PDB file of N, CA and C in Angstrom:
ATOM      1  N   ARG A 420      62.904   2.375 182.449  1.00 67.00           N
ATOM      2  CA  ARG A 420      63.031   1.094 183.096  1.00 67.00           C
ATOM      3  C   ARG A 420      61.674   0.423 183.266  1.00 67.00           C
ATOM      4  N   ARG A 421      60.610   1.201 183.441  1.00 75.00           N
ATOM      5  CA  ARG A 421      59.288   0.596 183.592  1.00 75.00           C
ATOM      6  C   ARG A 421      58.829  -0.079 182.303  1.00 75.00           C
ATOM      7  N   ASP A 422      59.168   0.516 181.185  1.00 80.00           N
ATOM      8  CA  ASP A 422      58.732  -0.078 179.933  1.00 80.00           C
ATOM      9  C   ASP A 422      59.470  -1.382 179.632  1.00 80.00           C
ATOM     10  N   MET A 423      60.619  -1.615 180.248  1.00 79.00           N
ATOM     11  CA  MET A 423      61.392  -2.837 180.044  1.00 79.00           C
ATOM     12  C   MET A 423      60.989  -3.949 181.011  1.00 79.00           C
ATOM     13  N   TYR A 424      60.205  -3.620 182.037  1.00 81.00           N
ATOM     14  CA  TYR A 424      59.794  -4.585 183.046  1.00 81.00           C
ATOM     15  C   TYR A 424      59.055  -5.776 182.429  1.00 81.00           C
ATOM     16  N   HIS A 425      58.238  -5.535 181.452  1.00 84.00           N
ATOM     17  CA  HIS A 425      57.461  -6.587 180.803  1.00 84.00           C
ATOM     18  C   HIS A 425      58.333  -7.571 180.030  1.00 84.00           C
ATOM     19  N   PHE A 426      59.579  -7.183 179.763  1.00 88.00           N
ATOM     20  CA  PHE A 426      60.517  -8.059 179.064  1.00 88.00           C
ATOM     21  C   PHE A 426      61.451  -8.772 180.040  1.00 88.00           C
ATOM     22  N   GLY A 427      61.171  -8.635 181.326  1.00 88.00           N
ATOM     23  CA  GLY A 427      61.992  -9.302 182.334  1.00 88.00           C
ATOM     24  C   GLY A 427      63.231  -8.522 182.735  1.00 88.00           C
ATOM     25  N   VAL A 428      63.316  -7.291 182.302  1.00 87.00           N
ATOM     26  CA  VAL A 428      64.471  -6.463 182.659  1.00 87.00           C
ATOM     27  C   VAL A 428      64.164  -5.731 183.952  1.00 87.00           C
ATOM     28  N   ARG A 429      65.029  -5.906 184.920  1.00 85.00           N
ATOM     29  CA  ARG A 429      64.870  -5.213 186.196  1.00 85.00           C
ATOM     30  C   ARG A 429      66.021  -4.234 186.364  1.00 85.00           C
ATOM     31  N   VAL A 430      65.675  -3.082 186.860  1.00 81.00           N
ATOM     32  CA  VAL A 430      66.676  -2.035 187.044  1.00 81.00           C
ATOM     33  C   VAL A 430      66.598  -1.545 188.480  1.00 81.00           C
ATOM     34  N   SER A 431      67.741  -1.443 189.103  1.00 81.00           N
ATOM     35  CA  SER A 431      67.830  -0.849 190.438  1.00 81.00           C
ATOM     36  C   SER A 431      68.740   0.359 190.337  1.00 81.00           C
ATOM     37  N   ILE A 432      68.302   1.430 190.942  1.00 79.00           N
ATOM     38  CA  ILE A 432      69.092   2.650 190.927  1.00 79.00           C
ATOM     39  C   ILE A 432      69.463   2.984 192.365  1.00 79.00           C
ATOM     40  N   ILE A 433      70.729   3.171 192.587  1.00 78.00           N
ATOM     41  CA  ILE A 433      71.196   3.566 193.909  1.00 78.00           C
ATOM     42  C   ILE A 433      71.688   4.997 193.798  1.00 78.00           C
ATOM     43  N   GLU A 434      71.011   5.883 194.495  1.00 75.00           N
ATOM     44  CA  GLU A 434      71.379   7.292 194.460  1.00 75.00           C
ATOM     45  C   GLU A 434      71.865   7.703 195.836  1.00 75.00           C
ATOM     46  N   PRO A 435      72.887   8.524 195.868  1.00 69.00           N
ATOM     47  CA  PRO A 435      73.385   8.959 197.176  1.00 69.00           C
ATOM     48  C   PRO A 435      72.401   9.901 197.858  1.00 69.00           C
ATOM     49  N   GLY A 436      72.419   9.883 199.152  1.00 68.00           N
ATOM     50  CA  GLY A 436      71.632  10.834 199.920  1.00 68.00           C
ATOM     51  C   GLY A 436      72.379  12.152 200.017  1.00 68.00           C
ATOM     52  N   PHE A 437      72.010  12.932 200.964  1.00 67.00           N
ATOM     53  CA  PHE A 437      72.634  14.231 201.155  1.00 67.00           C
ATOM     54  C   PHE A 437      73.895  14.058 201.991  1.00 67.00           C
ATOM     55  N   PHE A 438      75.039  14.082 201.347  1.00 69.00           N
ATOM     56  CA  PHE A 438      76.314  13.972 202.027  1.00 69.00           C
ATOM     57  C   PHE A 438      77.010  15.310 202.009  1.00 69.00           C
ATOM     58  N   LYS A 439      77.731  15.609 203.055  1.00 72.00           N
ATOM     59  CA  LYS A 439      78.458  16.869 203.126  1.00 72.00           C
ATOM     60  C   LYS A 439      79.659  16.806 202.185  1.00 72.00           C
ATOM     61  N   THR A 440      79.568  17.585 201.127  1.00 74.00           N
ATOM     62  CA  THR A 440      80.654  17.678 200.151  1.00 74.00           C
ATOM     63  C   THR A 440      80.870  19.143 199.824  1.00 74.00           C
ATOM     64  N   ALA A 441      81.837  19.426 198.986  1.00 73.00           N
ATOM     65  CA  ALA A 441      82.087  20.806 198.571  1.00 73.00           C
ATOM     66  C   ALA A 441      80.878  21.377 197.831  1.00 73.00           C
ATOM     67  N   VAL A 442      80.133  20.521 197.152  1.00 73.00           N
ATOM     68  CA  VAL A 442      78.962  20.973 196.408  1.00 73.00           C
ATOM     69  C   VAL A 442      77.862  21.427 197.363  1.00 73.00           C
ATOM     70  N   THR A 443      77.752  20.778 198.517  1.00 73.00           N
ATOM     71  CA  THR A 443      76.692  21.110 199.463  1.00 73.00           C
ATOM     72  C   THR A 443      77.160  22.015 200.588  1.00 73.00           C
ATOM     73  N   SER A 444      78.405  22.437 200.538  1.00 79.00           N
ATOM     74  CA  SER A 444      78.945  23.313 201.574  1.00 79.00           C
ATOM     75  C   SER A 444      78.314  24.694 201.475  1.00 79.00           C
ATOM     76  N   LEU A 445      77.688  25.120 202.551  1.00 80.00           N
ATOM     77  CA  LEU A 445      77.026  26.421 202.558  1.00 80.00           C
ATOM     78  C   LEU A 445      78.022  27.560 202.358  1.00 80.00           C
ATOM     79  N   ASP A 446      79.225  27.409 202.899  1.00 83.00           N
ATOM     80  CA  ASP A 446      80.249  28.451 202.713  1.00 83.00           C
ATOM     81  C   ASP A 446      80.592  28.613 201.232  1.00 83.00           C
ATOM     82  N   THR A 447      80.728  27.496 200.532  1.00 84.00           N
ATOM     83  CA  THR A 447      81.040  27.537 199.103  1.00 84.00           C
ATOM     84  C   THR A 447      79.898  28.161 198.318  1.00 84.00           C
ATOM     85  N   ILE A 448      78.675  27.777 198.652  1.00 83.00           N
ATOM     86  CA  ILE A 448      77.506  28.311 197.961  1.00 83.00           C
ATOM     87  C   ILE A 448      77.391  29.820 198.199  1.00 83.00           C
ATOM     88  N   GLU A 449      77.572  30.252 199.458  1.00 85.00           N
ATOM     89  CA  GLU A 449      77.485  31.683 199.768  1.00 85.00           C
ATOM     90  C   GLU A 449      78.569  32.473 199.052  1.00 85.00           C
ATOM     91  N   ALA A 450      79.781  31.936 198.999  1.00 87.00           N
ATOM     92  CA  ALA A 450      80.872  32.625 198.306  1.00 87.00           C
ATOM     93  C   ALA A 450      80.572  32.753 196.822  1.00 87.00           C
ATOM     94  N   SER A 451      80.014  31.693 196.239  1.00 87.00           N
ATOM     95  CA  SER A 451      79.655  31.721 194.821  1.00 87.00           C
ATOM     96  C   SER A 451      78.560  32.746 194.554  1.00 87.00           C
ATOM     97  N   LEU A 452      77.540  32.765 195.426  1.00 87.00           N
ATOM     98  CA  LEU A 452      76.463  33.742 195.266  1.00 87.00           C
ATOM     99  C   LEU A 452      76.974  35.171 195.430  1.00 87.00           C
ATOM    100  N   GLN A 453      77.861  35.381 196.393  1.00 88.00           N
ATOM    101  CA  GLN A 453      78.439  36.715 196.607  1.00 88.00           C
ATOM    102  C   GLN A 453      79.212  37.160 195.376  1.00 88.00           C
ATOM    103  N   GLN A 454      79.969  36.235 194.792  1.00 91.00           N
ATOM    104  CA  GLN A 454      80.729  36.564 193.588  1.00 91.00           C
ATOM    105  C   GLN A 454      79.797  36.923 192.434  1.00 91.00           C
ATOM    106  N   LEU A 455      78.747  36.136 192.251  1.00 90.00           N
ATOM    107  CA  LEU A 455      77.795  36.424 191.184  1.00 90.00           C
ATOM    108  C   LEU A 455      77.099  37.763 191.401  1.00 90.00           C
ATOM    109  N   TRP A 456      76.694  38.032 192.646  1.00 90.00           N
ATOM    110  CA  TRP A 456      76.034  39.300 192.977  1.00 90.00           C
ATOM    111  C   TRP A 456      76.948  40.477 192.679  1.00 90.00           C
ATOM    112  N   SER A 457      78.218  40.342 193.045  1.00 90.00           N
ATOM    113  CA  SER A 457      79.150  41.458 192.838  1.00 90.00           C
ATOM    114  C   SER A 457      79.470  41.673 191.357  1.00 90.00           C
ATOM    115  N   GLN A 458      79.278  40.645 190.535  1.00 92.00           N
ATOM    116  CA  GLN A 458      79.555  40.764 189.105  1.00 92.00           C
ATOM    117  C   GLN A 458      78.351  41.264 188.300  1.00 92.00           C
ATOM    118  N   LEU A 459      77.192  41.339 188.949  1.00 90.00           N
ATOM    119  CA  LEU A 459      76.021  41.845 188.236  1.00 90.00           C
ATOM    120  C   LEU A 459      76.207  43.304 187.849  1.00 90.00           C
ATOM    121  N   ALA A 460      75.598  43.666 186.760  1.00 92.00           N
ATOM    122  CA  ALA A 460      75.621  45.065 186.348  1.00 92.00           C
ATOM    123  C   ALA A 460      74.909  45.896 187.418  1.00 92.00           C
ATOM    124  N   PRO A 461      75.413  47.105 187.685  1.00 91.00           N
ATOM    125  CA  PRO A 461      74.792  47.946 188.719  1.00 91.00           C
ATOM    126  C   PRO A 461      73.292  48.143 188.519  1.00 91.00           C
ATOM    127  N   GLU A 462      72.850  48.276 187.275  1.00 92.00           N
ATOM    128  CA  GLU A 462      71.417  48.479 187.036  1.00 92.00           C
ATOM    129  C   GLU A 462      70.604  47.224 187.395  1.00 92.00           C
ATOM    130  N   THR A 463      71.208  46.056 187.251  1.00 91.00           N
ATOM    131  CA  THR A 463      70.520  44.814 187.636  1.00 91.00           C
ATOM    132  C   THR A 463      70.398  44.733 189.149  1.00 91.00           C
ATOM    133  N   ARG A 464      71.509  45.014 189.851  1.00 89.00           N
ATOM    134  CA  ARG A 464      71.468  45.009 191.322  1.00 89.00           C
ATOM    135  C   ARG A 464      70.458  46.036 191.816  1.00 89.00           C
ATOM    136  N   GLN A 465      70.410  47.174 191.166  1.00 90.00           N
ATOM    137  CA  GLN A 465      69.480  48.223 191.566  1.00 90.00           C
ATOM    138  C   GLN A 465      68.027  47.774 191.352  1.00 90.00           C
ATOM    139  N   SER A 466      67.770  47.030 190.268  1.00 90.00           N
ATOM    140  CA  SER A 466      66.404  46.570 190.020  1.00 90.00           C
ATOM    141  C   SER A 466      65.943  45.584 191.097  1.00 90.00           C
ATOM    142  N   TYR A 467      66.871  44.793 191.632  1.00 87.00           N
ATOM    143  CA  TYR A 467      66.539  43.902 192.748  1.00 87.00           C
ATOM    144  C   TYR A 467      66.493  44.661 194.066  1.00 87.00           C
ATOM    145  N   GLY A 468      67.288  45.703 194.145  1.00 87.00           N
ATOM    146  CA  GLY A 468      67.423  46.457 195.382  1.00 87.00           C
ATOM    147  C   GLY A 468      68.677  46.009 196.105  1.00 87.00           C
ATOM    148  N   GLU A 469      69.403  46.948 196.650  1.00 80.00           N
ATOM    149  CA  GLU A 469      70.671  46.621 197.308  1.00 80.00           C
ATOM    150  C   GLU A 469      70.473  45.736 198.540  1.00 80.00           C
ATOM    151  N   ASP A 470      69.272  45.695 199.099  1.00 84.00           N
ATOM    152  CA  ASP A 470      69.012  44.861 200.271  1.00 84.00           C
ATOM    153  C   ASP A 470      68.641  43.430 199.905  1.00 84.00           C
ATOM    154  N   PHE A 471      68.493  43.133 198.619  1.00 84.00           N
ATOM    155  CA  PHE A 471      68.055  41.796 198.204  1.00 84.00           C
ATOM    156  C   PHE A 471      69.030  40.716 198.640  1.00 84.00           C
ATOM    157  N   PHE A 472      70.300  40.855 198.290  1.00 81.00           N
ATOM    158  CA  PHE A 472      71.257  39.789 198.577  1.00 81.00           C
ATOM    159  C   PHE A 472      71.482  39.579 200.071  1.00 81.00           C
ATOM    160  N   PRO A 473      71.674  40.632 200.863  1.00 80.00           N
ATOM    161  CA  PRO A 473      71.857  40.389 202.301  1.00 80.00           C
ATOM    162  C   PRO A 473      70.655  39.718 202.959  1.00 80.00           C
ATOM    163  N   GLN A 474      69.467  39.852 202.372  1.00 78.00           N
ATOM    164  CA  GLN A 474      68.274  39.240 202.945  1.00 78.00           C
ATOM    165  C   GLN A 474      67.960  37.883 202.327  1.00 78.00           C
ATOM    166  N   CYS A 475      68.818  37.406 201.467  1.00 73.00           N
ATOM    167  CA  CYS A 475      68.644  36.115 200.811  1.00 73.00           C
ATOM    168  C   CYS A 475      68.569  35.010 201.870  1.00 73.00           C
ATOM    169  N   GLU A 476      67.820  33.922 201.595  1.00 61.00           N
ATOM    170  CA  GLU A 476      67.649  32.818 202.541  1.00 61.00           C
ATOM    171  C   GLU A 476      68.973  32.245 203.023  1.00 61.00           C
ATOM    172  N   CYS A 477      69.976  32.229 202.156  1.00 58.00           N
ATOM    173  CA  CYS A 477      71.234  31.608 202.553  1.00 58.00           C
ATOM    174  C   CYS A 477      72.053  32.521 203.457  1.00 58.00           C
ATOM    175  N   GLN A 478      71.614  33.731 203.652  1.00 53.00           N
ATOM    176  CA  GLN A 478      72.286  34.689 204.512  1.00 53.00           C
ATOM    177  C   GLN A 478      71.549  34.793 205.838  1.00 53.00           C
ATOM    178  N   GLY A 479      72.214  35.164 206.881  1.00 49.00           N
ATOM    179  CA  GLY A 479      71.544  35.471 208.137  1.00 49.00           C
ATOM    180  C   GLY A 479      71.356  34.290 209.063  1.00 49.00           C
ATOM    181  N   PRO A 480      70.615  34.499 210.156  1.00 47.00           N
ATOM    182  CA  PRO A 480      70.453  33.471 211.181  1.00 47.00           C
ATOM    183  C   PRO A 480      69.816  32.203 210.639  1.00 47.00           C
ATOM    184  N   GLY A 481      70.309  31.078 211.102  1.00 46.00           N
ATOM    185  CA  GLY A 481      69.751  29.806 210.681  1.00 46.00           C
ATOM    186  C   GLY A 481      70.342  29.270 209.398  1.00 46.00           C
ATOM    187  N   ALA A 482      71.078  30.088 208.667  1.00 50.00           N
ATOM    188  CA  ALA A 482      71.608  29.652 207.380  1.00 50.00           C
ATOM    189  C   ALA A 482      72.629  28.538 207.543  1.00 50.00           C
ATOM    190  N   SER A 483      73.486  28.627 208.528  1.00 48.00           N
ATOM    191  CA  SER A 483      74.535  27.624 208.679  1.00 48.00           C
ATOM    192  C   SER A 483      73.964  26.260 209.042  1.00 48.00           C
ATOM    193  N   GLN A 484      72.725  26.208 209.543  1.00 48.00           N
ATOM    194  CA  GLN A 484      72.114  24.926 209.842  1.00 48.00           C
ATOM    195  C   GLN A 484      71.440  24.319 208.616  1.00 48.00           C
ATOM    196  N   GLY A 485      71.352  25.071 207.531  1.00 49.00           N
ATOM    197  CA  GLY A 485      70.812  24.540 206.307  1.00 49.00           C
ATOM    198  C   GLY A 485      69.303  24.631 206.181  1.00 49.00           C
ATOM    199  N   TYR A 486      68.647  25.447 206.990  1.00 45.00           N
ATOM    200  CA  TYR A 486      67.212  25.635 206.863  1.00 45.00           C
ATOM    201  C   TYR A 486      66.921  27.119 206.743  1.00 45.00           C
ATOM    202  N   PRO A 487      65.809  27.471 206.131  1.00 49.00           N
ATOM    203  CA  PRO A 487      65.466  28.880 205.959  1.00 49.00           C
ATOM    204  C   PRO A 487      65.370  29.601 207.302  1.00 49.00           C
ATOM    205  N   ALA A 488      65.861  30.817 207.357  1.00 48.00           N
ATOM    206  CA  ALA A 488      65.891  31.591 208.590  1.00 48.00           C
ATOM    207  C   ALA A 488      64.498  31.819 209.163  1.00 48.00           C
ATOM    208  N   GLU A 489      63.481  31.920 208.296  1.00 50.00           N
ATOM    209  CA  GLU A 489      62.150  32.210 208.802  1.00 50.00           C
ATOM    210  C   GLU A 489      61.543  31.055 209.602  1.00 50.00           C
ATOM    211  N   LEU A 490      62.149  29.870 209.547  1.00 42.00           N
ATOM    212  CA  LEU A 490      61.634  28.764 210.348  1.00 42.00           C
ATOM    213  C   LEU A 490      61.942  28.957 211.834  1.00 42.00           C
ATOM    214  N   GLY A 491      62.993  29.716 212.121  1.00 41.00           N
ATOM    215  CA  GLY A 491      63.343  30.016 213.495  1.00 41.00           C
ATOM    216  C   GLY A 491      63.758  28.813 214.309  1.00 41.00           C
ATOM    217  N   LEU A 492      64.372  27.828 213.655  1.00 37.00           N
ATOM    218  CA  LEU A 492      64.788  26.631 214.373  1.00 37.00           C
ATOM    219  C   LEU A 492      66.133  26.825 215.042  1.00 37.00           C
TER     220      LEU A 492
END
């Protein structure tokens, strides 16, 4: 759009902000991650360590508020 400005072409882009939808639902995201984790080959899960997924940012305190748990908000 910037390269067209010199020709008198103006472009406006309206993008949505962060709206609560199924795509941004933490429950949906956690369920999807849990499913993916459970489908990993055992050797892959072992290479990450069995404690990796439960300690993931989306798990634990503060997760339902949408901020990393280490912020302690």
